[in-house]
Amino acid sequence: MVAELSAELQFLPGIGPKRSETLQRELGLRTWEDLLYFFPYKHIDRSRLYRTTELTADMPFVQIKGQFAGFEQMGEGRKKRLVGHFTDGKGWVDCVWFAGIKYILRTVRLHTDYIIFGKPAVFNGRINIGHPDIDSPDTLMLGKMSMQPYYHTTERMKKEGLSSRSMERFMTTLLKTLHASYGPTMGISETLPGYLVDRLRLVSLSVALQNVHYPQTADDLSQATYRLKFEELFYVQLAVLRYARFRQGTVKGHVFSRVGDNFNEFYRNRLPFQLTEAQKRVIREMHSDMQSGHQMNRLVQGDVGSGKTMVALMAMLLATDNGYQACIMAPTEILAEQHLATFRQMLGDMDIHVELLTGTVRGRKRQMVLQGLKEGKVDILVGTHAVIEDNVEFCNLGLVVIDEQHRFGVAQRARLWDKNIIPPHVMVMTATPIPRTLAMTLYGDLDVSVIDQLPPGRKPVKTTHMYDNDPDLLYRGINQQIQQGRQVYMVYPLVKESEKLDLKNVEEAYVHLQKVFPAYRLSMVHGQMKPQEKEAEMQKFIKGETQIMVATTVIEVGVNVPNASVMIIQNAERFGLSQLHQLRGRVGRGADQSYCVLVTKYELARETRRRIDIMTETNDGFEIAEADLRFRGPGDLEGTQQSGMAFDLKLANLARDGQIVQLARDTATWILDADPQLTATDNAILVQRLRHLKRDQMDWSSIS
Ligand code: ADP
Ligand code: MG
């Protein structure tokens, strides 16, 4: 038999056609190589043998060497079980099975050496081990096993008798077969240039692949995973940076060379405040991009309230000065309407035509807007994702701003490219700061600007934590603030499973609060309302006609009412950190001291308490984003699924492996600096590998 990594799994001894079909369907494994790259999710140290006499119920998994002295079947019906009396000569332990009894009786022999492995527990005062693994002491395959790998399996696999142990057996067969044919290298060729392996003191790929499954020691394992994680992250960085350089070198962009009347008039005469130094710097950075002749792709990160909208408006004015149209997309209608109102008010009687396009702009009005866009009469378009529909045609679109970016998918962003022959400049503004490692990976091909300064005179929001058992205290605080002319948000969580329940929360609260505060007027906004109703309620609050805004998280993103100084978040335990930070960012926008109150139930899980603590300790969005990433992992962070994660990290974890991300980035940078086209003989392997990896991935080139 020829041992080949590209061979199909059915040809690996012990697998056969039926199981190979299951492995393909359930785990997507088709070839020997696929199996080799199916990594265990954990290892258990099996280097130590325990004695029956030292077992206690709070031990983790243990293994004992000994023999079965007898089996007993007990109980009836659902309580039916098999008990095996196991002894190591010093004492006894019961092994218990509730299923697979026949199999055990058929295969396990009495008075024969076995190693059993499982978690001790206490039942009726006796130590037992439920469903232990049973191995004969000489089954250990590649030398002496001390760290046992555990593999994920699915329900379907289990039904067909494929367990983690089965996977382990297949893996052993695979490694043994490869060893027999090729010796220690197992026929696996290196996927990193030799100079890199040497310089970074990495273990070779063949050693890594063997040790990631069967390490002798914990150190072997960590060297193996380090090497594999590095490689994963390195190729992502190499792809991203190479693409960024390619784009900078080739994709043409509109040239906004003029700083004209619109920009100057606005800057000199209309701007209601001084720009912060950070805002000025970011505007300069964008301007220099936009006159470079290349397409701009810039991510603007700024904490909530740092004044991103103004930066966007000024960039759009530059576009109009150069004869181009600009458009800004917001994730919600409320936000789009708010931008429209802000822009119109700030621009005053300047000769700039701003229009709105959202799902609710219909009929004649819509026709007029579409017509105006096509004819170039509309200078700035504000909208939701309605603006990227096919029937929206621009005359000469030069700049697109995507506000609060994470709600837009890659595909949606890519469609912008079709709106003009030369792609428009793209500015992406994030709602929440993104941790560095995540940004480097997700948006590694974008240039990044950071607005790292808040407008002057802002007092940091004071955040406190309260339990929900003392509403009167809370109401007194609210009352005090409203008496001083301030306004208050009261936010309730969105319950995804039950939108009805949501509504109930908010509506009940609304009715209740009306009773508590008969002298005040309340607004209410939730997801089930029609856009017009939402907008009307919002407007009342913005104009100060209502004092309390009762809302679900539809209020979360971007809403700006500077006179509101209190944010009360009910059931704060149900929110993620970034979301809490976003909500808190709704206050603290005026010059007054603002407050955020996190109301929770009394019983809190440790992690939840930690989250609340972080919120009360810091106002720094970057710090919070880091903490969020650590808590939840990148997969769960809002938006990562759709935000352009065009690759699949098997081992590396962006939250925990920040240092490796940085190393990968630095390494890719110096390699490209030294050999931009990757033409050196040593680097041929890099090009080959990128091509190989790209096969399974999305096309980077259309991601803005
Ligand atoms: P975000 O970055 O969260 O989108 P916004 O753009 O909504 O923040 O700005 C928040 C508030 O700060 C708005 O009321 C805006 O008018 C105000 N603002 C922006 N820049 C400045 C500045 N340089 N000085 C004073 N206030 C500013
Ligand atoms: Mg904003």
XYZ file of C-alpha atoms in Angstrom, residues 165-699:
535
model
C -11.081 6.860 21.333
C -11.877 5.713 17.817
C -10.443 8.930 16.442
C -7.393 8.327 18.546
C -7.000 4.856 17.116
C -7.309 6.150 13.547
C -4.716 8.764 14.342
C -2.335 6.162 15.703
C -2.767 4.013 12.625
C -2.150 7.021 10.439
C 1.003 8.079 12.233
C 2.313 4.513 12.348
C 1.639 3.987 8.662
C 3.396 7.205 7.749
C 6.320 6.321 9.999
C 6.640 2.901 8.420
C 6.752 4.347 4.916
C 8.817 7.454 5.422
C 10.605 7.325 8.742
C 10.488 10.158 11.261
C 9.584 12.876 8.749
C 6.456 10.905 7.882
C 6.679 12.292 4.350
C 5.491 15.666 5.567
C 7.243 18.529 3.891
C 7.942 21.741 5.683
C 5.471 24.579 5.036
C 7.629 27.423 6.346
C 10.975 28.518 4.888
C 13.900 26.881 6.640
C 15.389 30.224 7.634
C 12.212 31.087 9.503
C 12.068 27.790 11.354
C 15.689 28.324 12.438
C 15.402 31.955 13.314
C 12.260 31.534 15.414
C 13.454 28.216 16.836
C 10.302 26.450 15.779
C 9.919 22.705 15.715
C 9.572 21.199 12.242
C 6.114 20.624 10.831
C 6.408 16.850 11.070
C 7.401 17.002 14.729
C 4.636 19.511 15.414
C 2.002 17.374 13.743
C 3.049 14.302 15.621
C 3.291 16.039 18.980
C 0.075 17.952 18.686
C -1.602 14.556 18.833
C 0.825 12.475 20.861
C 3.195 14.586 22.924
C 5.431 12.874 25.446
C 5.379 15.840 27.757
C 3.446 19.042 28.264
C 6.418 20.898 26.862
C 6.322 18.911 23.610
C 2.705 19.837 23.287
C 3.240 23.507 23.830
C 6.074 23.639 21.301
C 3.929 21.854 18.774
C 0.925 24.133 19.239
C 3.134 27.201 19.224
C 4.565 26.250 15.871
C 1.148 25.482 14.383
C -0.468 28.620 15.774
C 2.368 30.738 14.500
C 2.030 29.259 11.057
C -1.712 29.879 10.964
C -1.411 33.475 12.035
C 1.651 34.103 9.917
C -0.039 33.142 6.675
C -3.053 35.274 7.506
C -0.768 38.238 8.101
C 1.262 37.537 5.001
C -1.891 37.375 2.871
C -3.352 40.498 4.404
C -0.193 42.581 4.168
C 0.599 41.409 0.693
C -2.884 42.345 -0.431
C -2.641 45.744 1.237
C 0.623 46.439 -0.583
C -0.852 45.260 -3.830
C -3.839 47.559 -3.416
C -1.688 50.517 -2.525
C 0.426 49.823 -5.555
C -2.225 49.203 -8.167
C -5.879 49.971 -7.448
C -6.614 53.462 -8.679
C -8.514 55.948 -6.585
C -10.224 59.230 -7.219
C -7.923 62.116 -6.537
C -9.329 64.650 -4.095
C -6.601 67.209 -4.501
C -8.584 70.359 -3.766
C -9.501 71.695 -0.404
C -12.249 73.923 -1.647
C -15.045 76.242 -0.657
C -17.229 73.734 1.068
C -14.571 72.458 3.390
C -13.147 75.886 4.127
C -16.473 77.621 4.617
C -17.557 74.912 6.992
C -14.300 74.794 8.870
C -14.009 78.569 9.287
C -17.575 79.631 9.789
C -19.868 76.783 10.677
C -18.020 74.458 12.979
C -19.653 74.901 16.360
C -16.539 73.879 18.286
C -12.802 73.444 17.907
C -11.794 70.098 16.515
C -9.675 68.029 18.839
C -6.092 67.430 17.782
C -6.975 63.793 17.227
C -9.836 64.703 14.897
C -7.567 67.038 12.938
C -4.915 64.375 12.613
C -7.376 61.803 11.313
C -8.795 64.266 8.781
C -5.255 64.972 7.571
C -4.540 61.258 7.294
C -7.643 60.739 5.219
C -6.987 63.704 3.047
C -3.539 62.487 2.241
C -4.964 59.058 1.323
C -7.598 60.587 -0.864
C -5.218 62.640 -2.922
C -2.666 59.883 -3.342
C -4.250 58.482 -6.491
C -4.923 55.198 -4.730
C -8.138 54.032 -3.268
C -8.457 54.767 0.415
C -9.479 51.962 2.731
C -9.289 53.355 6.190
C -10.610 52.160 9.481
C -11.294 54.956 11.920
C -11.369 53.758 15.465
C -12.539 56.029 18.185
C -14.152 55.504 21.498
C -17.820 56.377 21.869
C -18.271 60.129 21.883
C -14.893 60.885 20.339
C -16.570 62.756 17.487
C -16.356 60.394 14.535
C -19.403 61.887 12.832
C -17.707 65.231 12.431
C -14.668 63.593 10.896
C -16.946 61.812 8.441
C -18.727 65.018 7.502
C -15.478 66.830 6.839
C -14.242 63.995 4.641
C -17.494 64.123 2.717
C -17.091 67.877 2.230
C -13.703 67.195 0.664
C -15.417 64.861 -1.769
C -17.958 67.516 -2.750
C -15.171 70.063 -3.176
C -13.680 67.805 -5.802
C -16.917 67.289 -7.663
C -17.818 63.928 -6.193
C -20.799 62.599 -4.318
C -20.428 61.035 -0.899
C -22.591 58.715 1.073
C -22.768 57.543 4.652
C -24.397 54.310 5.746
C -25.665 53.809 9.251
C -26.846 50.530 10.758
C -30.269 51.751 11.894
C -32.921 54.143 10.678
C -32.802 56.102 13.903
C -29.133 56.713 13.376
C -29.519 57.621 9.722
C -32.208 60.151 10.588
C -30.021 61.555 13.291
C -27.101 62.004 10.906
C -29.386 63.698 8.415
C -30.624 66.129 11.032
C -27.087 66.834 12.289
C -25.714 67.441 8.814
C -28.553 69.662 7.692
C -28.336 71.710 10.827
C -24.571 72.061 10.706
C -24.416 72.874 7.022
C -27.196 75.424 7.395
C -27.682 77.383 4.193
C -24.552 76.110 2.505
C -25.164 74.962 -1.030
C -24.932 71.251 -0.311
C -27.797 68.980 -1.049
C -28.198 66.245 1.567
C -30.812 63.511 1.173
C -31.993 60.517 3.111
C -32.546 57.029 1.756
C -33.864 54.319 4.024
C -36.416 51.561 3.749
C -39.159 53.960 4.785
C -38.460 56.546 2.122
C -40.986 55.427 -0.476
C -43.038 56.466 -3.457
C -42.526 59.853 -5.033
C -39.992 60.929 -2.459
C -37.872 57.910 -3.208
C -38.081 58.470 -6.936
C -36.916 62.025 -6.436
C -33.954 60.984 -4.331
C -32.940 58.294 -6.821
C -33.268 60.702 -9.701
C -31.255 63.349 -7.881
C -28.489 60.864 -7.164
C -28.265 59.761 -10.756
C -28.187 63.298 -12.060
C -25.640 64.366 -9.499
C -27.947 66.846 -7.798
C -27.673 65.096 -4.462
C -24.241 65.749 -2.954
C -24.425 63.738 0.214
C -26.621 60.720 0.734
C -27.389 59.507 4.232
C -28.952 56.119 4.599
C -29.122 52.595 5.861
C -28.086 49.611 3.782
C -30.898 50.637 1.432
C -28.219 52.690 -0.307
C -26.444 49.640 -1.648
C -29.470 48.196 -3.391
C -29.001 47.650 -7.088
C -31.408 50.324 -8.216
C -29.492 53.031 -6.393
C -27.258 54.670 -8.969
C -24.873 57.488 -8.339
C -23.598 60.006 -10.816
C -20.109 60.085 -9.427
C -19.643 58.432 -6.087
C -16.259 59.289 -4.603
C -16.477 58.417 -0.929
C -18.407 55.978 1.168
C -18.466 56.192 4.934
C -19.652 53.167 6.837
C -20.658 54.152 10.325
C -20.684 51.702 13.211
C -19.245 49.219 10.818
C -19.767 45.927 12.569
C -23.328 45.554 11.414
C -22.378 45.489 7.778
C -21.353 42.247 6.204
C -18.448 41.766 3.881
C -20.721 41.067 0.970
C -22.609 44.289 1.543
C -19.417 46.263 1.640
C -18.110 44.584 -1.469
C -21.165 45.733 -3.410
C -20.021 49.309 -3.054
C -17.343 48.545 -5.568
C -19.917 48.202 -8.270
C -21.193 51.700 -7.766
C -18.487 53.278 -9.855
C -15.808 52.295 -12.341
C -13.073 53.497 -10.066
C -13.990 52.225 -6.616
C -14.930 54.940 -4.140
C -12.732 55.713 -1.185
C -13.945 53.820 1.827
C -13.892 54.965 5.401
C -15.063 52.512 7.999
C -15.887 53.838 11.454
C -16.109 51.376 14.291
C -18.735 51.614 16.956
C -16.545 50.109 19.581
C -12.803 49.960 19.699
C -11.459 46.673 18.472
C -8.619 44.994 20.323
C -5.371 45.297 18.467
C -4.873 41.635 17.748
C -8.360 41.313 16.359
C -8.038 44.443 14.248
C -4.728 43.240 12.865
C -6.348 40.060 11.748
C -9.820 41.157 10.700
C -8.935 44.495 9.201
C -5.262 43.953 8.689
C -5.472 45.243 5.136
C -7.070 48.533 6.134
C -5.085 51.522 7.220
C -6.005 52.499 10.706
C -6.589 55.905 12.237
C -7.332 56.296 15.880
C -9.192 59.203 17.456
C -7.590 58.799 20.826
C -8.937 61.901 22.470
C -12.341 63.038 23.663
C -13.631 66.568 23.118
C -12.557 68.837 25.964
C -14.660 69.400 29.040
C -16.148 65.931 29.114
C -16.355 64.502 32.573
C -15.893 60.750 32.691
C -19.190 58.984 33.296
C -19.513 57.732 36.864
C -20.607 54.130 36.834
C -22.186 52.312 39.743
C -23.620 48.889 40.314
C -26.940 48.360 42.088
C -29.051 45.330 42.872
C -32.607 45.354 41.670
C -34.096 45.121 45.157
C -34.055 48.832 45.935
C -35.812 50.719 43.148
C -36.714 53.633 45.414
C -33.101 54.640 45.768
C -32.811 54.560 42.016
C -35.987 56.599 41.545
C -34.759 59.255 43.957
C -31.580 59.599 41.902
C -33.562 59.874 38.675
C -35.800 62.480 40.208
C -32.868 64.573 41.322
C -31.331 64.600 37.871
C -34.551 65.489 36.103
C -35.110 68.292 38.590
C -31.796 69.694 37.416
C -33.055 69.672 33.862
C -31.374 66.469 32.741
C -32.840 63.505 30.873
C -32.655 59.807 31.609
C -32.391 56.576 29.605
C -33.806 53.379 31.039
C -32.707 50.399 28.951
C -33.977 46.830 29.000
C -32.294 43.852 27.353
C -33.495 42.363 24.146
C -34.544 38.794 24.650
C -33.797 37.100 21.379
C -35.772 33.961 22.104
C -38.882 35.904 22.866
C -39.527 39.248 21.345
C -42.871 39.261 23.096
C -41.185 39.039 26.460
C -39.065 41.992 25.533
C -41.970 44.021 24.703
C -43.568 43.076 27.953
C -40.515 44.184 29.877
C -40.405 47.524 28.206
C -44.120 48.185 28.080
C -44.642 47.170 31.677
C -41.760 49.324 32.742
C -43.207 52.191 30.771
C -46.589 51.916 32.471
C -44.986 51.457 35.855
C -42.634 54.396 35.496
C -45.484 56.638 34.430
C -47.040 55.891 37.810
C -43.789 56.467 39.647
C -43.154 59.768 37.907
C -46.570 61.308 37.263
C -45.020 64.741 36.803
C -42.743 63.706 33.949
C -43.275 62.654 30.380
C -41.878 59.440 28.991
C -40.800 58.181 25.575
C -40.624 54.567 24.576
C -38.676 52.902 21.749
C -38.473 49.221 20.948
C -37.899 46.990 17.976
C -41.537 46.153 17.322
C -42.512 49.733 16.592
C -42.849 51.135 13.108
C -39.908 53.299 12.060
C -42.087 56.418 12.030
C -43.288 55.786 15.570
C -39.749 55.186 16.749
C -38.599 58.330 15.088
C -41.426 60.376 16.620
C -40.636 59.102 20.112
C -36.950 59.735 19.569
C -37.648 63.273 18.402
C -39.651 64.066 21.506
C -36.723 62.988 23.619
C -34.178 64.855 21.524
C -36.242 68.043 21.772
C -36.503 67.622 25.521
C -40.274 67.219 25.510
C -39.910 63.942 27.359
C -37.614 63.363 30.291
C -37.293 59.609 30.406
C -36.574 57.322 27.487
C -37.602 53.733 28.102
C -36.005 51.546 25.459
C -34.522 48.281 24.362
C -31.073 48.177 22.830
C -32.311 49.711 19.575
C -31.037 52.810 21.298
C -27.576 51.367 21.561
C -25.696 52.585 18.594
C -24.711 56.157 18.024
C -27.703 58.017 19.396
C -26.682 61.466 20.504
C -28.703 63.507 23.016
C -26.187 65.620 24.937
C -28.674 66.696 27.589
C -29.255 63.121 28.706
C -27.030 62.452 31.694
C -28.255 59.217 33.205
C -28.117 55.765 31.662
C -29.800 53.055 33.649
C -29.274 49.551 32.361
C -31.691 46.985 33.723
C -30.627 43.342 33.849
C -27.118 44.488 33.119
C -25.962 40.919 33.704
C -27.489 40.013 30.376
C -25.307 42.369 28.348
C -21.841 41.874 26.955
C -19.096 44.300 27.818
C -18.977 46.066 24.488
C -22.686 46.544 24.544
C -22.605 47.991 28.049
C -19.873 50.344 26.959
C -21.853 51.422 23.903
C -24.909 52.084 26.023
C -22.925 54.033 28.557
C -21.542 56.081 25.697
C -25.013 57.548 25.158
C -24.431 59.779 28.179
C -21.469 61.938 29.099
C -21.850 63.850 25.833
C -22.558 67.234 27.354
C -20.532 69.169 29.895
C -22.455 67.895 32.926
C -21.470 65.040 35.179
C -23.183 61.921 33.874
C -24.038 58.656 35.523
C -24.434 55.087 34.458
C -26.206 52.654 36.742
C -25.894 48.940 36.145
C -28.833 47.206 37.762
C -28.521 43.457 38.248
C -30.135 40.653 40.132
C -28.453 39.628 43.356
C -27.031 36.274 42.363
C -24.286 36.772 39.836
C -21.942 34.316 38.205
C -18.306 35.086 38.817
C -17.641 36.086 35.271
C -20.633 38.413 35.245
C -19.440 40.080 38.399
C -16.057 40.553 36.795
C -17.711 42.208 33.809
C -19.626 44.590 36.010
C -16.436 45.389 37.914
C -14.573 46.241 34.740
C -17.367 48.614 33.788
C -17.230 50.413 37.097
C -13.438 50.570 37.031
C -12.733 51.969 33.586
C -14.182 54.186 30.881
C -11.533 53.255 28.366
C -13.126 51.516 25.410
C -9.901 49.865 24.314
C -9.351 48.315 27.701
C -12.929 47.096 27.704
C -12.635 45.649 24.234
C -9.559 43.686 25.301
C -11.373 42.339 28.304
C -14.364 41.419 26.186
C -12.173 39.504 23.794
C -10.606 37.618 26.678
C -13.967 36.727 28.156
C -15.835 35.712 25.116
C -13.305 34.808 22.474
C -13.357 36.336 19.045
C -15.950 33.976 17.611
C -18.637 35.476 19.751
C -17.698 39.080 19.421
C -20.408 40.901 17.670
C -19.810 41.036 13.987
C -16.824 38.773 13.642
C -18.859 36.213 11.773
C -19.894 38.579 9.075
C -17.124 41.089 9.263
C -14.736 39.466 6.896
C -13.068 36.731 8.847
C -12.220 35.018 5.628
C -10.243 32.295 7.249
C -10.677 29.752 9.852
C -8.306 29.577 12.758
C -8.007 26.015 13.964
C -5.688 26.467 16.884
C -4.820 30.085 17.377
C -7.035 32.134 19.617
C -6.933 35.844 19.008
C -7.747 36.578 22.604
C -5.020 34.495 24.122
C -2.385 34.490 21.440
C -1.837 38.202 21.069
C 1.914 37.843 21.250
C 1.986 35.298 18.484
C -0.231 37.554 16.357
C 2.287 40.340 16.823
C 5.212 38.072 16.020
C 3.421 36.829 12.916
C 2.727 40.393 11.838
C 6.319 41.522 12.397
C 7.694 38.489 10.626
C 5.442 38.956 7.597
C 6.438 42.629 7.509
C 10.173 42.077 7.399
C 9.875 39.313 4.881
C 7.842 41.551 2.551
C 10.171 44.474 3.138
C 13.127 42.368 2.077
C 11.371 40.612 -0.782
C 8.163 42.461 -1.800
C 7.298 40.117 -4.653
C 8.394 37.004 -2.772
C 10.656 36.016 -5.630
C 13.642 34.792 -3.604
C 14.189 31.044 -3.895
C 13.858 30.694 -0.140
C 10.421 32.255 -0.337
C 8.998 30.110 -3.111
C 7.430 28.002 -0.425
C 5.508 31.036 0.855
C 3.893 31.757 -2.478
C 3.046 28.121 -2.934
C 1.485 27.937 0.488
C -0.530 31.142 0.078
C -1.935 29.799 -3.138
C -2.803 26.539 -1.467
C -4.530 28.240 1.463
C -6.357 30.673 -0.764
C -8.153 27.877 -2.513
C -10.473 27.388 0.417
C -10.860 31.003 1.276
C -12.770 34.002 0.198
C -11.379 36.478 -2.185
